[in-house]
XYZ file of C-alpha atoms in Angstrom:
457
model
C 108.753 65.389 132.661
C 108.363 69.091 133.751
C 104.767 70.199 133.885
C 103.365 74.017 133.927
C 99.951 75.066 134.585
C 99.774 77.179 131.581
C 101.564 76.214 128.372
C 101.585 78.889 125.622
C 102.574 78.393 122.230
C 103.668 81.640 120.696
C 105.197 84.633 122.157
C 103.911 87.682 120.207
C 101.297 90.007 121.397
C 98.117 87.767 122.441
C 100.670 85.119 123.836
C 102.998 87.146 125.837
C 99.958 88.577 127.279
C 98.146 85.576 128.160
C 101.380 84.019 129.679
C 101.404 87.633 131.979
C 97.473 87.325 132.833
C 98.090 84.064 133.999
C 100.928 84.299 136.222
C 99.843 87.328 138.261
C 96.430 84.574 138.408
C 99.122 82.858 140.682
C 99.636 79.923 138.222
C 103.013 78.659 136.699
C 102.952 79.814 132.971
C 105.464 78.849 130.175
C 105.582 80.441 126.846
C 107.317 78.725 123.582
C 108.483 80.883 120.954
C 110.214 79.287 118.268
C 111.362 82.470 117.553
C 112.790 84.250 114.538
C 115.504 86.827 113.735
C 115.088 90.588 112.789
C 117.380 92.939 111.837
C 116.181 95.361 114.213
C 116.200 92.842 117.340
C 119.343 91.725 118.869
C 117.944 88.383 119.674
C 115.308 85.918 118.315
C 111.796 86.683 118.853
C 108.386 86.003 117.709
C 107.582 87.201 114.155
C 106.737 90.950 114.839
C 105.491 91.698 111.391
C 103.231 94.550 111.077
C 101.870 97.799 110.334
C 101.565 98.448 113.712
C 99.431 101.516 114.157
C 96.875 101.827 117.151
C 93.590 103.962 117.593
C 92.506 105.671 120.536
C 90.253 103.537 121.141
C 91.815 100.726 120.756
C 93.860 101.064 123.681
C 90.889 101.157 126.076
C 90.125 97.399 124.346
C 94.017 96.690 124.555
C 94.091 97.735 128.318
C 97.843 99.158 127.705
C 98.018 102.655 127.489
C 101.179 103.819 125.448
C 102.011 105.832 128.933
C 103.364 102.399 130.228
C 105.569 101.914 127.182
C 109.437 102.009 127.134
C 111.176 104.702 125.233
C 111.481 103.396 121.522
C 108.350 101.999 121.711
C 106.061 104.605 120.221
C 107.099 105.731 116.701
C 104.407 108.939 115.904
C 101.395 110.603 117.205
C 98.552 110.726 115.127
C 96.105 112.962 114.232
C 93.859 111.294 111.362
C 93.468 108.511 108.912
C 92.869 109.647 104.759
C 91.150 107.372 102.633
C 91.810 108.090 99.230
C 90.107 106.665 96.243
C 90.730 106.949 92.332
C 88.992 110.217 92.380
C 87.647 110.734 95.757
C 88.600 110.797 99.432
C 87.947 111.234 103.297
C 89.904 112.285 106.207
C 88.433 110.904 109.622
C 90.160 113.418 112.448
C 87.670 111.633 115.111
C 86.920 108.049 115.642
C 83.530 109.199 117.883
C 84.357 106.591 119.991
C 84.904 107.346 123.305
C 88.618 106.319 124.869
C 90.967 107.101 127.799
C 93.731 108.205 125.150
C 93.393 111.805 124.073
C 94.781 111.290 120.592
C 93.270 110.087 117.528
C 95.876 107.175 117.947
C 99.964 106.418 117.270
C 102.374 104.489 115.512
C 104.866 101.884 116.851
C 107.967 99.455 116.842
C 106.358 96.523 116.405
C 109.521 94.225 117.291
C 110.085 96.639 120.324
C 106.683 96.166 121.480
C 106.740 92.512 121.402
C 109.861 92.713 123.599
C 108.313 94.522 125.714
C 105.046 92.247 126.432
C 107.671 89.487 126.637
C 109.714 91.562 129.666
C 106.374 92.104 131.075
C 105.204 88.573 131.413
C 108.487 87.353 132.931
C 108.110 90.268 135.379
C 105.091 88.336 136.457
C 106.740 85.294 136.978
C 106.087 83.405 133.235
C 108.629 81.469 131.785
C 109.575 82.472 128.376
C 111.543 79.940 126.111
C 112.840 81.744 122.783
C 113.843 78.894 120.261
C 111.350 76.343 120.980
C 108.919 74.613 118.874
C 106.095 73.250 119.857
C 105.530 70.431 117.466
C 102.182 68.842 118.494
C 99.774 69.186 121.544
C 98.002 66.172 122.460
C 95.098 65.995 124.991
C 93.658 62.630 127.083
C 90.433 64.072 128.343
C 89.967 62.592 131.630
C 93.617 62.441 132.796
C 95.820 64.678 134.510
C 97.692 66.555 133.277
C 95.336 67.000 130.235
C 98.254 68.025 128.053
C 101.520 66.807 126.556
C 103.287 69.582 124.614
C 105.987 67.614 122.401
C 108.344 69.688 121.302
C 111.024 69.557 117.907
C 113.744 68.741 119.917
C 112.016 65.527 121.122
C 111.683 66.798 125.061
C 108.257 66.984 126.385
C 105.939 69.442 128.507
C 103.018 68.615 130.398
C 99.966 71.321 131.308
C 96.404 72.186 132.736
C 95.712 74.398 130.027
C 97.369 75.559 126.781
C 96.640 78.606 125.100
C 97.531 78.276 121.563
C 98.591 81.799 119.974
C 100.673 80.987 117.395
C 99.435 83.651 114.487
C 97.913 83.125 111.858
C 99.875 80.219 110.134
C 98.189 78.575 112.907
C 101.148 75.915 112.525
C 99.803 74.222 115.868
C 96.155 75.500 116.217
C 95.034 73.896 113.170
C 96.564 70.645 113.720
C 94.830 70.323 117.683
C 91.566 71.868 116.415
C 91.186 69.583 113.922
C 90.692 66.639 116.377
C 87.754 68.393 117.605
C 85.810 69.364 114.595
C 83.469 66.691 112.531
C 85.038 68.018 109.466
C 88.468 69.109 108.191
C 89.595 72.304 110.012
C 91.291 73.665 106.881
C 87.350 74.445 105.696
C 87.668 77.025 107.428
C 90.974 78.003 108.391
C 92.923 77.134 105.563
C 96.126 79.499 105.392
C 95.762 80.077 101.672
C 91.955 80.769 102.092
C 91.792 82.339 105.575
C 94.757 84.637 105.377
C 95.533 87.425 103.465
C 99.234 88.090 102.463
C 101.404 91.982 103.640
C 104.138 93.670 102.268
C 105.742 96.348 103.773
C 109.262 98.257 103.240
C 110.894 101.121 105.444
C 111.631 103.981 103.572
C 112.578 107.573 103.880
C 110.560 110.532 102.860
C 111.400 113.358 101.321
C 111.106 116.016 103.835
C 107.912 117.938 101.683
C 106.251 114.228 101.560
C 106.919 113.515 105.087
C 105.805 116.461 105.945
C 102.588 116.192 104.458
C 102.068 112.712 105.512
C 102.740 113.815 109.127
C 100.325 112.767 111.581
C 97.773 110.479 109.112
C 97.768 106.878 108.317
C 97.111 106.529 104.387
C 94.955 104.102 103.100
C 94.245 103.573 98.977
C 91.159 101.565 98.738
C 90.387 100.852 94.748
C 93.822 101.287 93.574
C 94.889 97.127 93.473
C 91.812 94.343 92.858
C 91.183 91.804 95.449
C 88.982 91.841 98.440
C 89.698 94.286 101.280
C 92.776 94.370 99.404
C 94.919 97.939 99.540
C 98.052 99.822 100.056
C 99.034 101.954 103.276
C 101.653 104.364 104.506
C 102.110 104.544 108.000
C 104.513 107.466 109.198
C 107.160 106.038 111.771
C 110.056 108.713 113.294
C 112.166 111.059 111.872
C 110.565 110.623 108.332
C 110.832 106.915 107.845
C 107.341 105.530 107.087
C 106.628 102.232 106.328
C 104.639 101.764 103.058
C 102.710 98.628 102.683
C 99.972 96.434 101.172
C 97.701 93.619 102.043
C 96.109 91.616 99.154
C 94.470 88.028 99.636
C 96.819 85.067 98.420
C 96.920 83.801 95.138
C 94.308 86.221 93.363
C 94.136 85.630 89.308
C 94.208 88.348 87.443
C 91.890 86.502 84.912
C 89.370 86.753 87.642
C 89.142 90.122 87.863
C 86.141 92.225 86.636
C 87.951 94.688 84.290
C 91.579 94.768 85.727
C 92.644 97.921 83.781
C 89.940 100.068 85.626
C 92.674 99.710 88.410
C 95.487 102.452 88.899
C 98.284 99.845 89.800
C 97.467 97.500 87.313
C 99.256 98.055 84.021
C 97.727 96.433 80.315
C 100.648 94.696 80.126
C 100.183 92.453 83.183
C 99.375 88.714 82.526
C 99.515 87.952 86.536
C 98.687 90.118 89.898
C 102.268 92.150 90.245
C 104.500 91.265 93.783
C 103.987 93.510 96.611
C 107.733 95.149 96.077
C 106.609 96.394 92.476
C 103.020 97.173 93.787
C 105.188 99.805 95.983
C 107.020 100.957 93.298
C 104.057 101.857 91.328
C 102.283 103.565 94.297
C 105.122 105.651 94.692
C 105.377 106.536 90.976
C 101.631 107.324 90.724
C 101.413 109.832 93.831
C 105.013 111.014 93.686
C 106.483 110.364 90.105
C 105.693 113.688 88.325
C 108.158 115.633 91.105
C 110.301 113.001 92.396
C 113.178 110.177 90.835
C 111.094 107.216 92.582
C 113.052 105.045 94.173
C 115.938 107.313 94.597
C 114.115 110.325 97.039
C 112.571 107.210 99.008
C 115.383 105.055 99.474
C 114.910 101.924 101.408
C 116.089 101.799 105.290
C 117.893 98.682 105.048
C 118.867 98.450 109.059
C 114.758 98.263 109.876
C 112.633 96.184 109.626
C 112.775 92.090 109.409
C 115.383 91.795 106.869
C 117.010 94.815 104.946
C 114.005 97.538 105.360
C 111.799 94.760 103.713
C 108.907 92.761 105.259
C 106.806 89.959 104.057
C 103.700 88.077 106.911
C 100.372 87.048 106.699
C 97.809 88.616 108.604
C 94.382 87.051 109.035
C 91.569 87.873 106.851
C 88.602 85.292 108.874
C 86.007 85.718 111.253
C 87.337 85.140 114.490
C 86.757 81.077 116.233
C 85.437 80.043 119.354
C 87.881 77.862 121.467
C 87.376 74.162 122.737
C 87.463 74.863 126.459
C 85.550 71.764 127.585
C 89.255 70.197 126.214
C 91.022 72.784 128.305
C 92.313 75.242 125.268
C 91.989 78.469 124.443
C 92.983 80.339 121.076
C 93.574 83.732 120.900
C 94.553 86.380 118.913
C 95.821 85.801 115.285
C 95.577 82.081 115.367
C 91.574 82.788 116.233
C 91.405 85.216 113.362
C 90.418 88.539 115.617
C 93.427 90.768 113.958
C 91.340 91.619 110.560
C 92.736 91.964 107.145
C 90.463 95.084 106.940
C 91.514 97.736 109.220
C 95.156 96.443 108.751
C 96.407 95.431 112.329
C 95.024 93.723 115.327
C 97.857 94.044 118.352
C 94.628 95.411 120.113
C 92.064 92.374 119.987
C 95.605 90.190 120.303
C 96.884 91.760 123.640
C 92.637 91.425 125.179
C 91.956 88.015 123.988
C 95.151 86.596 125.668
C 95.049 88.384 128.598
C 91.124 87.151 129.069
C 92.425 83.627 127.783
C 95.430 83.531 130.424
C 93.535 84.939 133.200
C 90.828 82.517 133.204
C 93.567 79.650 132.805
C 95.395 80.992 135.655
C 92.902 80.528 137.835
C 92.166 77.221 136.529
C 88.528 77.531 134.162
C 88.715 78.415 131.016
C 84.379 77.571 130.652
C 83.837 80.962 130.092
C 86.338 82.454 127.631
C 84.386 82.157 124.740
C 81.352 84.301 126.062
C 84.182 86.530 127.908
C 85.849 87.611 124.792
C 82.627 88.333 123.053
C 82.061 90.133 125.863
C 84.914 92.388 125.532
C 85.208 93.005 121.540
C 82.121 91.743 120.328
C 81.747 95.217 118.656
C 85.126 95.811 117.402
C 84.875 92.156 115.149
C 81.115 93.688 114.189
C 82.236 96.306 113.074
C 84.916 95.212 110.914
C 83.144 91.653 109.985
C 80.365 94.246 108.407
C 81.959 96.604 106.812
C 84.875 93.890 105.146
C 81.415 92.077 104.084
C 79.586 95.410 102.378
C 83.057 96.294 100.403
C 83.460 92.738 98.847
C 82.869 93.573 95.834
C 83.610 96.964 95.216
C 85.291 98.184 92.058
C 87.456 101.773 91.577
C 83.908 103.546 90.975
C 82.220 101.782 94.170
C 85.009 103.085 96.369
C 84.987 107.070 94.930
C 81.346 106.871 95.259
C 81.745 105.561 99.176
C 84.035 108.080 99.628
C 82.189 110.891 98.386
C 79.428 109.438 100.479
C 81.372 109.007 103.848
C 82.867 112.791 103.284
C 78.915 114.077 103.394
C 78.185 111.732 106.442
C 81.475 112.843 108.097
C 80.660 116.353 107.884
C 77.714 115.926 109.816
C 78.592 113.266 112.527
C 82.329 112.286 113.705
C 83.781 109.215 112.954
C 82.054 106.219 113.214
C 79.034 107.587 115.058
C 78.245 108.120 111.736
C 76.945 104.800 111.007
C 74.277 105.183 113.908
C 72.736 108.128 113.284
C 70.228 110.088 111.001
C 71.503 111.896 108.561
C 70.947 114.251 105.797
C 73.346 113.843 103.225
C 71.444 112.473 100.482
C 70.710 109.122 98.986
C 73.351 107.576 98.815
C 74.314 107.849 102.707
C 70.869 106.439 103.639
C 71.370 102.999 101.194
C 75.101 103.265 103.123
C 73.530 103.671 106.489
C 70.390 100.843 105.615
C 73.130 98.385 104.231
C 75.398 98.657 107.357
C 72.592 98.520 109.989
C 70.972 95.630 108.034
C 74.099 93.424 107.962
C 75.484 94.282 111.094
C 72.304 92.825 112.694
C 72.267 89.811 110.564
C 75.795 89.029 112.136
C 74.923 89.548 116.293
C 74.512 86.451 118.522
C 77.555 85.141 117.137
C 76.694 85.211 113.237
C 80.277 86.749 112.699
C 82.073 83.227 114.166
C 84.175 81.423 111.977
C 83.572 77.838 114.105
C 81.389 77.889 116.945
C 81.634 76.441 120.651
C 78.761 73.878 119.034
C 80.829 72.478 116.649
C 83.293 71.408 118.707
C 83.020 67.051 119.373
C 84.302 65.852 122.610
């Protein structure tokens, strides 16, 4: 039976990373990757499914600037992020966080990315196997090797450590934590419940729309119901953008506190509409008085996972502790760090398997919990606190944020504005109060999904 020091399971950002950190620790690292085909990938890969836009200072927390990326890579520079509501809207030109990058932030082939990572870590000296599932992981405490990867072709692996970071279908994570935990795992991690769903298609601008939309990542918050539930447009090259959604799973329209009050909801609807016809409406609400929608934005049918078309789940939890004691680690997606709130997480993915694989590699994983606090702890506050204030916002709640967060913006940039005084009125101090007040409720490790305690050896 062939044993590794490392076994990863998953090869997409926060795997391929901790398979990279872990071989230039000197160990032996293997990634499996059951692996999955795109139409803009000449091979099978991991499921590179994503809006795939990063800030600037998200690549000081990623630790990759785009300088070190491959031509193809980066899709479009950036220069702000518009927030439009009903009625209302922001532009934030300024994160007023300070980074190494001197842009506001860029867009990028996801697929080509992953690639990349994936080249990287077998650079190092990690073995990458595309086409392999990883079926089960099972652990005997006191022997050695700890772990037996069995995988679905009925060989077997054995390893030190295994990093699970297999996205958030968690196909593997939830089965192995779920040994540790003294009650069911899917409490808290249930796919349906901890996940929201995406939609996004490739499409081509008009050249007057594309111009426009140059340069800014588009956000409509108010415009579909459901929590932290919106569409995007994210401009790519040439003027291809991809135009997206993310809405939690299985949301009943009977549920809903006056469904008509929302712009892509029509009085006709008995359910909540698909994410394709979501799009359609999006585009016939902004664009439809001056354009034949879909004609002027046809789809780009060679991008994209299949046809210009892309359907994934993205996380929508508070991020999990790991059980190290057992010798595992969980990272990125599969520990719920990406957040269904800011729409992306190849950031926290790429840092928490690179901590993950680094402390593997040199054989103690004790201190990865505390270590990737450590390193994003404020990142997951931030977006734990502000998906918890918006919960449940209507149409009017969002224009009213909006025409707060313009006043605020005007006098502090970005989110600097959330920790200073200000004057614009009432409304920005019961903004300010509310954000402060939860945002300390959830320090010392409120914002954890499961916790290092709960964990039963």
């Amino acid at each position: 039976m062939e044993h590794v020091d490392v076994a990863v399971v998953g090869g997409g950002p926060a795997g391929s990373a901790a398979a990279h950190a872990a071989a230039e620790a000197g160990a032996s690292a293997r990634v499996f990757e059951k692996g999955v085909p795109r139409d803009d990938r000449p091979g099978l890969g991991p499921d590179s499914t994503d809006a795939a836009g990063i800030l600037d200072y998200w690549v000081d927390i990623m630790g990759i600037h785009p300088d070190e990326l491959p031509d193809g890579v980066l899709l479009s520079e950036l220069d702000r992020a518009t927030f439009v509501g009903p009625s209302e809207s922001c532009v934030l030109h300024n994160t007023g966080i300070e980074s190494s990058y001197d842009g506001f932030g860029y867009t990028f082939h996801r697929a080509r990315f992953d690639d990349w990572l994936r080249e990287r870590a077998e650079a190092a000296g990690a073995d990458y196997r595309v086409g392999v599932s990883v079926r089960d992981v099972e652990t005997t405490l006191d022997d050695d090797p700890r772990h037996t990867l069995r995988l679905a072709d009925g060989d077997a692996v054995t390893a030190d450590f295994v990093i699970l970071a297999d996205g958030p279908q968690r196909t593997v994570t939830n089965r192995v934590l779920d040994r540790y935990l003294p009650y069911p795992v899917t409490d808290h991690l249930g796919t349906t419940t901890a996940n929201h769903i995406a939609y996004q298609e490739h499409r081509e601008l008009p050249p007057a729309v594309a111009e426009d939309l140059r340069g800014a990542i588009t956000f409509w918050w108010g415009y579909i119901p459901g929590h932290t539930a919106y569409p995007w447009v994210f401009p790519n090259d040439d003027d291809v953008a991809r135009i997206g959604l993310t809405m939690p799973i299985g949301l009943d329209l009977d549920e809903v506190t006056d469904p008509q009050s929302y712009a892509l909801i029509h009085p006709d609807d008995e359910t909540v509409p698909g994410g394709s016809e979501y799009l359609r409406r999006l585009l016939e609400h902004e664009y439809g008085d001056e354009y034949d929608v879909p004609e002027d934005f046809p789809l780009v049918e060679d991008r994209g996972k299949s046809q210009g078309t892309e359907t994934y789940p993205i996380s929508s939890t508070r991020p999990v502790d790991s059980p190290v004691d057992a010798g595992i680690a969980v990272v990125g997606g599969a520990m719920g760090t990406t957040s269904a709130f800011h729409e992306g997480g190849d950031h926290v993915a790429v840092r928490t398997g690179a901590i993950a694989g680094e402390r593997a590699g040199t054989g103690d994983l004790s201190g990865y919990n505390a270590a990737w606090k450590d390193a994003i702890e404020d990142e997951i506050l931030r977006n734990v606190t502000m998906a918890d204030m918006v919960e449940e916002y209507g149409p009017e709640d969002w224009d009213n944020i909006f025409r707060t967060a313009r006043k605020m913006l005007a006098e502090e940039e970005g989110f600097r504005m959330f920790e200073r005084k200000f004057a614009a009125g009432w409304n920005a101090i019961k903004l300010l109060v509310s954000y402060r007040w939860r945002k300390r409720r959830l320090r010392r490790g409120g914002y954890v999904n499961i916790s290092e305690d709960d964990y039963v050896y």
